[in-house]
Coordinates of C-alpha atoms and ligand atoms in Angstrom, one line a residue:
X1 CA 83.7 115.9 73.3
X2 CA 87.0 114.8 72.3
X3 CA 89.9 117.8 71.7
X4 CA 91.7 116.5 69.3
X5 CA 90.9 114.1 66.3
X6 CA 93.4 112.1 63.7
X7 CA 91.7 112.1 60.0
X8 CA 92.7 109.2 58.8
X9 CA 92.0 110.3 54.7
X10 CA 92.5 112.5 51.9
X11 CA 90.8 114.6 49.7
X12 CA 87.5 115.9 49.8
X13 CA 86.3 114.0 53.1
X14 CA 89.3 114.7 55.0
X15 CA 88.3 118.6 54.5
X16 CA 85.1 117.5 55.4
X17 CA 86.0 116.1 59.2
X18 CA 88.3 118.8 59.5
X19 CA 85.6 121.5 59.2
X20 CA 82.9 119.4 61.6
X21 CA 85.8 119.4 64.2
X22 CA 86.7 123.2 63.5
X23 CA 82.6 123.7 63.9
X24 CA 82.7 121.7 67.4
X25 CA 85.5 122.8 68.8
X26 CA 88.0 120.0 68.4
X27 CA 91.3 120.2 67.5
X28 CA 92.3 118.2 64.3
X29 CA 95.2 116.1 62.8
X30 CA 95.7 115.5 59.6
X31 CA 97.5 113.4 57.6
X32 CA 99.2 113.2 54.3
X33 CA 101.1 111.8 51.7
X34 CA 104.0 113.3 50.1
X35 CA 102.0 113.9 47.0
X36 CA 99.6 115.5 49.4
X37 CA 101.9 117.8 51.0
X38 CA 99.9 120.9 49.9
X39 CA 96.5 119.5 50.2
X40 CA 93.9 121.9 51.4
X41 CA 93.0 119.0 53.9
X42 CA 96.6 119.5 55.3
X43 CA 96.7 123.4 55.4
X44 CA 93.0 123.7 57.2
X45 CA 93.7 120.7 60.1
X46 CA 95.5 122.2 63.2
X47 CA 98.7 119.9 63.1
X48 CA 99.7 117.5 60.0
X49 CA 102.0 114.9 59.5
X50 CA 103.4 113.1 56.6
X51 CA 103.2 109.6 56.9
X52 CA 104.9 108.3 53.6
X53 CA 105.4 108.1 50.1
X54 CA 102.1 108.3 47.1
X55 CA 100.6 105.0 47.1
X56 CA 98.2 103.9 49.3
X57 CA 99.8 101.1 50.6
X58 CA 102.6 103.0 51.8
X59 CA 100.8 105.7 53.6
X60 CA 97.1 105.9 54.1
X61 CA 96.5 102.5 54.7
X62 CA 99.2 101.6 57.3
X63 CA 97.0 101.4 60.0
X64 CA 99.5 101.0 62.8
X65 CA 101.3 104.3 61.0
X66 CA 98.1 106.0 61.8
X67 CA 97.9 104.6 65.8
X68 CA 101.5 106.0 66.1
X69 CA 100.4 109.5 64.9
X70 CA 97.4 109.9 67.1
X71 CA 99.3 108.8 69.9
X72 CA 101.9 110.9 69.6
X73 CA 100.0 114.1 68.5
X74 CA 97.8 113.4 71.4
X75 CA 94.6 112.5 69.5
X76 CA 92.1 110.7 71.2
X77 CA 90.4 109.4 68.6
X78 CA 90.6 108.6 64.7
X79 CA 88.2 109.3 62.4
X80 CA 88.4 107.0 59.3
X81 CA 86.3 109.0 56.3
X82 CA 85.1 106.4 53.3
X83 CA 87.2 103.7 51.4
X84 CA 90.9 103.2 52.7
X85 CA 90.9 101.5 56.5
X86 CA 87.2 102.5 56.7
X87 CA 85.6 99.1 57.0
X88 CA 88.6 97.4 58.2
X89 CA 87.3 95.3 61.1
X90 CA 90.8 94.9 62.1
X91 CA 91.6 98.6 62.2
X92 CA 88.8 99.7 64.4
X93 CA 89.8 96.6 67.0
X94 CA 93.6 98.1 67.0
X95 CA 92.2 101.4 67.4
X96 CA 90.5 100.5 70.4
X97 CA 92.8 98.4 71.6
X98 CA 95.2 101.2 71.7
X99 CA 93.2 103.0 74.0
X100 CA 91.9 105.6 71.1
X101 CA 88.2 105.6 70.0
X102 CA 87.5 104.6 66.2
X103 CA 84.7 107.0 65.0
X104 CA 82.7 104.8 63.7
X105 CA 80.7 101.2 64.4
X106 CA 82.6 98.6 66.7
X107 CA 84.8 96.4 64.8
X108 CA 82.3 93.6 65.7
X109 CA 79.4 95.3 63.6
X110 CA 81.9 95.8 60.8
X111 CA 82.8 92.0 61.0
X112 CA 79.4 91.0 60.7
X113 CA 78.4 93.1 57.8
X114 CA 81.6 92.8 56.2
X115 CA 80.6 89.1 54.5
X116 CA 78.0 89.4 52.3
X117 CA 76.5 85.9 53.1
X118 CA 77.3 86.6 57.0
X119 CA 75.2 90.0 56.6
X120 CA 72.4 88.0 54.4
X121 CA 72.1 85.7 57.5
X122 CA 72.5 88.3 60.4
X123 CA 69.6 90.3 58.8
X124 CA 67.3 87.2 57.6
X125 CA 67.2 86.4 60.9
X126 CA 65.7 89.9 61.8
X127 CA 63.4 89.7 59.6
X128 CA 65.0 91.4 56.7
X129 CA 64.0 90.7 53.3
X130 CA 67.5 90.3 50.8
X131 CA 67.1 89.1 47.4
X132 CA 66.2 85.3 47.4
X133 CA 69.6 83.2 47.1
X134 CA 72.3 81.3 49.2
X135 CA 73.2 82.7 52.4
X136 CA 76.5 80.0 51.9
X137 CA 79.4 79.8 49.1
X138 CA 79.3 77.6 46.5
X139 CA 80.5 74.1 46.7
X140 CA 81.0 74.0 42.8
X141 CA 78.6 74.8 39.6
X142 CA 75.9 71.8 39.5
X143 CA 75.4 73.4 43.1
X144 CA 74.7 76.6 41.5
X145 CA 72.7 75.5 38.9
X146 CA 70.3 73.2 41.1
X147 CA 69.6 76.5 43.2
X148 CA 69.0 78.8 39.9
X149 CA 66.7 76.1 38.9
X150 CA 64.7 77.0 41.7
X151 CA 64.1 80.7 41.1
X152 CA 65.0 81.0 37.8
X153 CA 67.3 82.8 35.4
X154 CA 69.1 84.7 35.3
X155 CA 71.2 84.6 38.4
X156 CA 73.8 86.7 40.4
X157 CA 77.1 85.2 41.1
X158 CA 78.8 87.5 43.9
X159 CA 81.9 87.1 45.7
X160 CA 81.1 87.2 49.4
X161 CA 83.6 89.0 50.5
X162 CA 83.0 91.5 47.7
X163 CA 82.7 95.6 47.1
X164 CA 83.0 97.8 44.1
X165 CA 81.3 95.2 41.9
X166 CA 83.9 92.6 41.9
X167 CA 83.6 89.1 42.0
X168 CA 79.9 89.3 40.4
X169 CA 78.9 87.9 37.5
X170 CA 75.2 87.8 35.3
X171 CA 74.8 83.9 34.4
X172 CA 71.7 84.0 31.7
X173 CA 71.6 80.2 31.2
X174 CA 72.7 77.0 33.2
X175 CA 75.4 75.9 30.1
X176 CA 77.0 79.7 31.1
X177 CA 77.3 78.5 35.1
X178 CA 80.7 77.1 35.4
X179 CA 82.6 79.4 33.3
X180 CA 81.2 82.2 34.8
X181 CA 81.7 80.7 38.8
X182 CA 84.9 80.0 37.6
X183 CA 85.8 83.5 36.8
X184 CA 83.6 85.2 39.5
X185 CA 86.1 82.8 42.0
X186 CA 89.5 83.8 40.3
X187 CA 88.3 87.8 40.6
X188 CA 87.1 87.4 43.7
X189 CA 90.5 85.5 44.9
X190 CA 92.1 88.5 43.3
X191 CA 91.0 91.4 44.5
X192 CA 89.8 89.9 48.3
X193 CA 92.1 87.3 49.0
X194 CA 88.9 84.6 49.0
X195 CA 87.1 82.9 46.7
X196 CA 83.8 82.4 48.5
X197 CA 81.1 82.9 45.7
X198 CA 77.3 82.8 46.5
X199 CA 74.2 83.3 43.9
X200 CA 71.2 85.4 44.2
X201 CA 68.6 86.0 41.8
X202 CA 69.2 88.9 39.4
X203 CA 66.2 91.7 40.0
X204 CA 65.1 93.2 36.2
X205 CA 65.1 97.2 36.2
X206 CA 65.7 98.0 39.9
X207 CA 66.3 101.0 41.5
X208 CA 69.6 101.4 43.8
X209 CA 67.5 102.6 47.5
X210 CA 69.5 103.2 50.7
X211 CA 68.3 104.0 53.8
X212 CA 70.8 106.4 56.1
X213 CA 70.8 105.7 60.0
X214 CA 71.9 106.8 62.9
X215 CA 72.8 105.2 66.1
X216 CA 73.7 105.8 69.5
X217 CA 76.0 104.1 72.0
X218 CA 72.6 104.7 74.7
X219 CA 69.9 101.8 72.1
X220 CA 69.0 104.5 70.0
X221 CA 68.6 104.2 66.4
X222 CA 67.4 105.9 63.9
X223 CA 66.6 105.8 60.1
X224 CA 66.8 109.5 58.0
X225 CA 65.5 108.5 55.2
X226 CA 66.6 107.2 51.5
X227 CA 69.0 108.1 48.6
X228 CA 68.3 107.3 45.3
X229 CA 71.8 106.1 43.8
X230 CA 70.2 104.0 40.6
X231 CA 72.2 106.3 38.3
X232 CA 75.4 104.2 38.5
X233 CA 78.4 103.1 35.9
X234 CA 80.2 99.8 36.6
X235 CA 78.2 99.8 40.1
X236 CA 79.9 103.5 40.8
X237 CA 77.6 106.3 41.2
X238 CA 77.8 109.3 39.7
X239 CA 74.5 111.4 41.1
X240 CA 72.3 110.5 44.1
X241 CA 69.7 112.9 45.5
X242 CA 67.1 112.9 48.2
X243 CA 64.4 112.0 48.4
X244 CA 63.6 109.4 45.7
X245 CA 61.2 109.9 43.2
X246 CA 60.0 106.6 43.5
X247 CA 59.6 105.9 47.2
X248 CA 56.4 107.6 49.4
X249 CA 56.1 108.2 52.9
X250 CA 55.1 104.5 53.8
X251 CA 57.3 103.1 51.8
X252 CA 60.1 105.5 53.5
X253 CA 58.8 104.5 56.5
X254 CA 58.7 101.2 55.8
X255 CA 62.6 100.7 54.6
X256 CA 63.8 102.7 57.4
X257 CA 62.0 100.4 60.0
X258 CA 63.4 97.3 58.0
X259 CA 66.8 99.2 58.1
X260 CA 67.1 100.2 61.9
X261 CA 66.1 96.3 62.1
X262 CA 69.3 95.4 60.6
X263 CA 71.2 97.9 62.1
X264 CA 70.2 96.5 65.7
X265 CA 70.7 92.7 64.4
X266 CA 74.4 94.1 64.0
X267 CA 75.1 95.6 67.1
X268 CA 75.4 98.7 65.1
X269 CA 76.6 102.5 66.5
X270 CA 77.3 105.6 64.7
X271 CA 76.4 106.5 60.9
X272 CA 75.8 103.9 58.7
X273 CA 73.7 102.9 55.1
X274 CA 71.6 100.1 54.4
X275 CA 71.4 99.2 50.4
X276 CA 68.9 97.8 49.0
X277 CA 67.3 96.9 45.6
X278 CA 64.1 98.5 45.1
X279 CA 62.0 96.5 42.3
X280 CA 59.1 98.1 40.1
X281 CA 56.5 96.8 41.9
X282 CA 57.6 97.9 45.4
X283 CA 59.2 95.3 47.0
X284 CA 62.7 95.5 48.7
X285 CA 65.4 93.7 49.3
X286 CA 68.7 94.0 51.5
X287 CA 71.8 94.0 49.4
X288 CA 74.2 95.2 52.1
X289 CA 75.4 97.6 54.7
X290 CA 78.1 99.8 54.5
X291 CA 79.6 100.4 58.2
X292 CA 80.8 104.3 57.4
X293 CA 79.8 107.4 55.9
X294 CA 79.0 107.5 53.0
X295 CA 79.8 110.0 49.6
X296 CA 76.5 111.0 49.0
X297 CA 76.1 111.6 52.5
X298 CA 75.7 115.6 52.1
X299 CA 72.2 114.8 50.3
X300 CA 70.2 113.6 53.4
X301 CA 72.0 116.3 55.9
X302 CA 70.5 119.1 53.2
X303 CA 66.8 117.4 53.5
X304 CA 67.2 116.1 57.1
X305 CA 69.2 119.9 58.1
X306 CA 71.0 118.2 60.4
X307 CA 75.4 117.4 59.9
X308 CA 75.8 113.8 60.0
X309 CA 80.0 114.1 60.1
X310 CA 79.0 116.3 63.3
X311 CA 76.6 113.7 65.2
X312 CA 79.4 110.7 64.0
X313 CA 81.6 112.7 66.5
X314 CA 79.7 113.6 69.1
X315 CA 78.4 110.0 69.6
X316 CA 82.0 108.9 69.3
X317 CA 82.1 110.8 72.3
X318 CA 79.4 109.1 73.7
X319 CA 76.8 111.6 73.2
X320 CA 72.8 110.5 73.5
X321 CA 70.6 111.3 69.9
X322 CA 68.6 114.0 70.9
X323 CA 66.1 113.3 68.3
X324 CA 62.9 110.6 68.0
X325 CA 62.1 109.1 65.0
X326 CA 59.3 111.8 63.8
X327 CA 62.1 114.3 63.6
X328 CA 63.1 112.7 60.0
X329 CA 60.6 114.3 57.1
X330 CA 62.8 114.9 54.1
X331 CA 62.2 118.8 53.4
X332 CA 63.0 120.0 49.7
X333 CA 65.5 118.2 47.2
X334 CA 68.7 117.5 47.3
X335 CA 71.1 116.4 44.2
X336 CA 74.8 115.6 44.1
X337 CA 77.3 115.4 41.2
X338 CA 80.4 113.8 42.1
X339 CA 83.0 115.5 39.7
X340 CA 85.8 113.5 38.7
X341 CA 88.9 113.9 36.7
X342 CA 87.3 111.6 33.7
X343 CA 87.0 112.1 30.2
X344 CA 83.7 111.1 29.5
X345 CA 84.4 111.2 26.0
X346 CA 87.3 108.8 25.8
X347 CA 85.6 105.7 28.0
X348 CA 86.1 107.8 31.4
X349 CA 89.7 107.2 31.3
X350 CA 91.5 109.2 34.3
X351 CA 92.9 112.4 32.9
X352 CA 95.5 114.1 34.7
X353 CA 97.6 117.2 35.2
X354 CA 97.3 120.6 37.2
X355 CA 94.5 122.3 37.9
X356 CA 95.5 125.8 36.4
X357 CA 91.8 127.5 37.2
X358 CA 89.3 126.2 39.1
X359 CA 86.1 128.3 39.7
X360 CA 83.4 127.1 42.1
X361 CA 80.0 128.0 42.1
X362 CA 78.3 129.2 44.7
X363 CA 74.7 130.7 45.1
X364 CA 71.5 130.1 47.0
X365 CA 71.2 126.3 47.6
X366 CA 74.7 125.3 46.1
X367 CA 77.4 123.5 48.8
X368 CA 80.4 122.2 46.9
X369 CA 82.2 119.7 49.2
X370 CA 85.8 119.5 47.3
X371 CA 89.3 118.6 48.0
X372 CA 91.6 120.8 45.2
X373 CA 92.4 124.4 44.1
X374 CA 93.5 125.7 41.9
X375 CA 97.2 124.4 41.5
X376 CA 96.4 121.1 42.6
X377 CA 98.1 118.1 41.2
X378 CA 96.0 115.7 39.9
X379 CA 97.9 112.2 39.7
X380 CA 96.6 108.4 39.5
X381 CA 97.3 107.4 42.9
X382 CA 94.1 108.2 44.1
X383 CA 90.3 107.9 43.8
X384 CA 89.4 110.4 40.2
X385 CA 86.3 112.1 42.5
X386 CA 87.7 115.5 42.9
X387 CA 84.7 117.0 44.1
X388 CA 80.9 116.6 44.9
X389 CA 78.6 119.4 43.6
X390 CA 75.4 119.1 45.7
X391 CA 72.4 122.0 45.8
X392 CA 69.3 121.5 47.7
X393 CA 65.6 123.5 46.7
X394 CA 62.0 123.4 47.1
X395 CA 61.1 120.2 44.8
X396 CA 63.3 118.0 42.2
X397 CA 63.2 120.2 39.4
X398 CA 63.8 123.3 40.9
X399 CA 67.2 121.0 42.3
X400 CA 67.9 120.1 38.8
X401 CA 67.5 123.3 36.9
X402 CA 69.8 124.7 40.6
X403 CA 72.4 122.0 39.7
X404 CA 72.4 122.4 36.1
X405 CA 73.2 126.2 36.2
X406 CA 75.9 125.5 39.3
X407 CA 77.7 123.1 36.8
X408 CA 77.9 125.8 34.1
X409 CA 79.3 128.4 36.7
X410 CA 81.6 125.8 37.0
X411 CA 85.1 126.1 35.9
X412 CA 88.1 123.6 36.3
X413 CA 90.8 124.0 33.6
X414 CA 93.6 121.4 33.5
X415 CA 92.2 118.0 33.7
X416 CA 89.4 116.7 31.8
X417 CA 86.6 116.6 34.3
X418 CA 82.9 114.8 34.3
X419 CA 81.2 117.9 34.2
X420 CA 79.6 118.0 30.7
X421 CA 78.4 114.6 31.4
X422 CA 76.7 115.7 34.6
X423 CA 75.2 118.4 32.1
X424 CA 73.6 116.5 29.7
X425 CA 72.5 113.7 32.0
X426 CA 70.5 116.5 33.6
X427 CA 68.8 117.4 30.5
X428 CA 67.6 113.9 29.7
X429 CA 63.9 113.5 30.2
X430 CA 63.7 110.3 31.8
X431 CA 66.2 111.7 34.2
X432 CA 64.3 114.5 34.3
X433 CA 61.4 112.7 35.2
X434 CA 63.1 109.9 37.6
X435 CA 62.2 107.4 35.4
X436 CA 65.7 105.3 36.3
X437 CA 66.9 102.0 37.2
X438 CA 70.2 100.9 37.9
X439 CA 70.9 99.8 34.2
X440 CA 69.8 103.1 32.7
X441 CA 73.0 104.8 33.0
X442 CA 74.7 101.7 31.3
X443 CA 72.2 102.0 28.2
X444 CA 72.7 105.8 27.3
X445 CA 76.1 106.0 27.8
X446 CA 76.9 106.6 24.3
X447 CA 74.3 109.5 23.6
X448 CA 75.4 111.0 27.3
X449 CA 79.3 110.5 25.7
X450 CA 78.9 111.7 22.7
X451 CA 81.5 108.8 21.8
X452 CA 80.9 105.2 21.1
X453 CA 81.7 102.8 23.5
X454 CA 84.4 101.1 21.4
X455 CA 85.5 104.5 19.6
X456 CA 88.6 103.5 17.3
X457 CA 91.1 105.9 16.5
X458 CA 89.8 107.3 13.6
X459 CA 86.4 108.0 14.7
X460 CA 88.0 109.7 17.7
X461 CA 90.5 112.0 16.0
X462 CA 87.2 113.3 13.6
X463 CA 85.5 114.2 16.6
X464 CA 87.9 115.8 18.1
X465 CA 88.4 117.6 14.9
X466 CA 84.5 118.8 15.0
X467 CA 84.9 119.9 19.1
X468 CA 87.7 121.8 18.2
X469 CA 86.2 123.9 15.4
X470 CA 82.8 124.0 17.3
X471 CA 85.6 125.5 20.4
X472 CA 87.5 127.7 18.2
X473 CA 83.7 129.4 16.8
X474 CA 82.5 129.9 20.4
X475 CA 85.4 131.2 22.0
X476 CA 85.4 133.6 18.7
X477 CA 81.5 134.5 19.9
X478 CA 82.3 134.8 23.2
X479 CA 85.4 137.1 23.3
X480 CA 83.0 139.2 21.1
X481 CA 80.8 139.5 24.2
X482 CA 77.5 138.0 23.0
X483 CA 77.2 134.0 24.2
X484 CA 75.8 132.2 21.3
X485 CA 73.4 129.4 23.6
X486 CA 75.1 127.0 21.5
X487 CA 75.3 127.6 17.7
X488 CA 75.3 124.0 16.4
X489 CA 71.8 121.5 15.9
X490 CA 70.8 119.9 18.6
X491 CA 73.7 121.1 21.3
X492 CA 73.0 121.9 24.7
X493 CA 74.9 125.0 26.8
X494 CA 78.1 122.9 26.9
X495 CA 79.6 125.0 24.0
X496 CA 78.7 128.1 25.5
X497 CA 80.8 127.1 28.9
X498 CA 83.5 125.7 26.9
X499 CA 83.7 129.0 25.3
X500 CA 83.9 130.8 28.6
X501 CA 86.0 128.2 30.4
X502 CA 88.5 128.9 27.2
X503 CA 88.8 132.6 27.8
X504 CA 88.6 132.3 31.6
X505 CA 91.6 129.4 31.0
X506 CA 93.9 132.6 28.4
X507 CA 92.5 135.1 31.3
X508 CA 94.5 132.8 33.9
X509 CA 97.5 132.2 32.3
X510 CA 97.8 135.5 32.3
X511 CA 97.4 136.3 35.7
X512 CA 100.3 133.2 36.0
Ligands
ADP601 P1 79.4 95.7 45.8 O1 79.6 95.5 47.3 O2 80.4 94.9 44.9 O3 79.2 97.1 45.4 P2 76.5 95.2 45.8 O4 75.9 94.0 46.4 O5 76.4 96.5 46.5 O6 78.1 94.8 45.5 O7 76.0 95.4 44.3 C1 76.5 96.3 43.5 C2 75.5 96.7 42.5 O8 75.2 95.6 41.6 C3 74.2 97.2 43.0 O9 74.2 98.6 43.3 C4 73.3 96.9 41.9 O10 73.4 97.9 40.9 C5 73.8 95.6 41.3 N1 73.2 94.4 41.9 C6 73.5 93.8 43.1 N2 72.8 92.7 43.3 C7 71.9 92.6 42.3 C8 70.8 91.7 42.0 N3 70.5 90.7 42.8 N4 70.1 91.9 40.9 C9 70.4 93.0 40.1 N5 71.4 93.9 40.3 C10 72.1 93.7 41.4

């Protein structure tokens, strides 16, 4: 095992690899901005050093910034986290060019899955099924339209180069083609440097599927089973569990062989996560591979009970999987929240500010995997997830009524924060009942809001007007000492909390 390991992130993950390396022995270095300084990643890592100024660009992705450190702090090798230099092929070539070990897949493997045509024909060839399209960019629209003609609309124009939903565009009819390749190419040229724009045929009503696996630098590999990440809004998700209510044992099975498949096409070591679209009547279809841990991650270590941060190490280090294949049954249910500094109510814009109280719940069955305290500074140079909220119990609605009271125990004060979302989306029955696709989320937005989409000024100034009367009665109920359950027709707990999290918020400035 290596002794001493450079996280190259912030937040939430970075705390994460710290405390695998604390469990294992290894000595860890983090590093930080400036607005990071008093981070709780920084304080818990061994050594820390500050490699520039707020933005990204000036600190946590200068790559050869990050070589430097772990050189001169002695690391031996770097672990990346999610997002920033994560799925740089280039990074994790310098990395091992400068004699350090990238903890993750070899920069080859990211290469290859890093194009999403070059992935679509890596895995075709293994026998992968991805959703029928080009596996090259398109010359120009009458291109595009000839191959729509032949599975029909409506299409999927998607930059090839592309992540976080950019570059993709829903083309209903062939007279919509060239405007919409158009401005698929210019967002795609944008925000990747390259214009390479394929098509695919749009699936109706799927379900986001992933498959985790797990592989070894000794031919090992391993699949641990799927996430359900349907519930999604513009492509980002906001709660995954595990397992999913729609897949079965042979079906599990089934994905995870089609997965380790492309994982071997790829060359692929260490943890990584096959996507895929899962369609109502059963069939799959690759979408792509992301060449890193993932977010959600935390879900399939609390069914699997094993720590996948932990193994990402130790085969770093050149460790053999200890495990076979019949290891993997998912026990129990596992859900995840990811809590963000969003108003839900005012179109999820970032809110921002200190964190003046923060109170995290805790429990049987409740983790919370979070990068701030209370005193944190929350700005908009970074990612708005603040925290992930994750509880594991015996079946899916024993996870859901467990996640539902761990987001009322808990409290942040001084940003606006996606909790009460989380809240209600829990109590909606086709959530309830995992009757989801990846559009769902999309279509209730409004009734999970509380707001409409395109709320003018003076619709949102009357509801802010009715929340802070409905406020000022509960926090009157509540410092009385008797909880009302939430006085007004038709309102769930949230009042009740808001209540609460308004005296605990008096109660703390207090204390300041
Ligand atoms: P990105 O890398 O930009 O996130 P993905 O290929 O992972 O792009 O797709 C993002 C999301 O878009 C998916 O999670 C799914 O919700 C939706 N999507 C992608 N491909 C299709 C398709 N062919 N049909 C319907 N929805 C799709």
């Amino acid at each position: 095992m290596f002794n001493k390991v450079l996280v190259a992130n912030r937040g939430e993950i970075a705390l994460r690899v710290v405390r695998a390396c604390q469990e294992l022995g290894v000595r860890s270095v983090a590093v930080y901005s400036e607005a990071d300084a008093r981070a709780p990643h920084v304080r818990e890592a061994d050594e820390a050093v500050c490699i520039g100024p707020p933005p990204s660009s000036q600190s946590y992705l200068l790559g050869d910034k990050l070589i430097e450190v772990a050189k001169q702090t002695g690391a031996e090798a770097i672990h990346p986290g999610y997002g920033f230099l994560s799925e740089r092929a280039w990074f994790a070539r310098a990395v091992r060019d400068a004699g350090l070990v990238f903890i993750g897949p070899p920069a080859e493997a990211i290469e290859a899955m890093g194009s999403k045509t070059s992935a679509r024909q890596l895995v075709t060839a293994a026998g992968v099924p991805v959703v029928p399209g080009t596996t090259e960019a398109l010359r120009d629209a009458s291109e595009a339209e000839a191959i729509a003609d032949t599975f029909g609309y409506p299409v999927l124009l998607k930059a090839a180069a592309g992540g976080g939903g950019k570059g993709m565009r829903v083309v209903h009819k062939a007279s919509e083609m060239a405007s919409a390749l158009e401005s698929a190419k210019r967002e795609a040229q944008n925000a990747f440097g390259d214009d390479a724009v394929y098509v695919e045929k749009y699936i109706q009503g799927p379900r986001h599927v992933e498959i985790q696996v797990l592989a070894d630098t000794h031919g090992t590999v391993l699949h641990l089973g799927e996430r359900e990440c349907s519930l999604q809004r513009r492509h980002q998700k906001m709660l995954e569990e595990a397992p999913s209510p729609a897949v079965s044992p042979e079906l599990r099975a089934r994905m995870g062989e089609t997965a380790a498949a492309a994982a071997r096409a790829a060359g692929y070591v260490n943890a990584g996560t096959c996507e895929f679209l899962l369609d109502r009547d059963g069939q799959f279809y690759f979408l792509e591979m992301n060449t890193r841990i993932q977010v959600e991650h935390p879900v399939t270590e609390l069914v699997m009970g094993l720590d996948l941060v932990q193994w990402q190490l130790r085969i770093a280090a050149g460790e053999k999987l200890p495990f076979d294949q019949k290891s993997f049954t998912p026990r129990g249910w596992a859900i995840e929240c990811r809590i963000t500094s969003e108003d839900p109510a005012n179109g999820f814009l970032p809110s921002t500010g200190r964190i003046t109280h923060l109170h995290v719940p805790s429990g049987p069955g409740v983790r919370w995997d979070g990068g701030i305290e209370a005193g944190s500074e929350i700005g908009l140079n970074y990612d708005p997830m603040l925290a992930k909220l994750i509880v594991h119990a015996p079946t899916r609605l024993l996870a859901i009524a467990r996640m539902q009271r761990a987001l009322r125990e808990l409290v942040i004060d001084g940003v606006e924060t996606s909790r009460g979302f989380h809240l209600r989306l829990l109590e909606h029955p086709d959530v309830r009942s995992g009757d989801i696709t990846i559009q769902w989320l999309e279509a209730h937005l409004n009734e999970l809001t509380g707001a409409p989409a395109t709320a003018d000024t003076i619709q949102l100034a009357a509801i802010a007007a009715a929340l802070a009367a409905d406020h000022d009665r509960n926090v009157r109920s509540a410092g009385a000492g008797e909880p009302t359950g939430g006085a007004a027709a038709g309102a769930d707990t949230v009042p009740h909390r808001d209540a609460w999290r308004a005296v605990a918020r008096r109660e703390s400035l207090r204390r300041d």
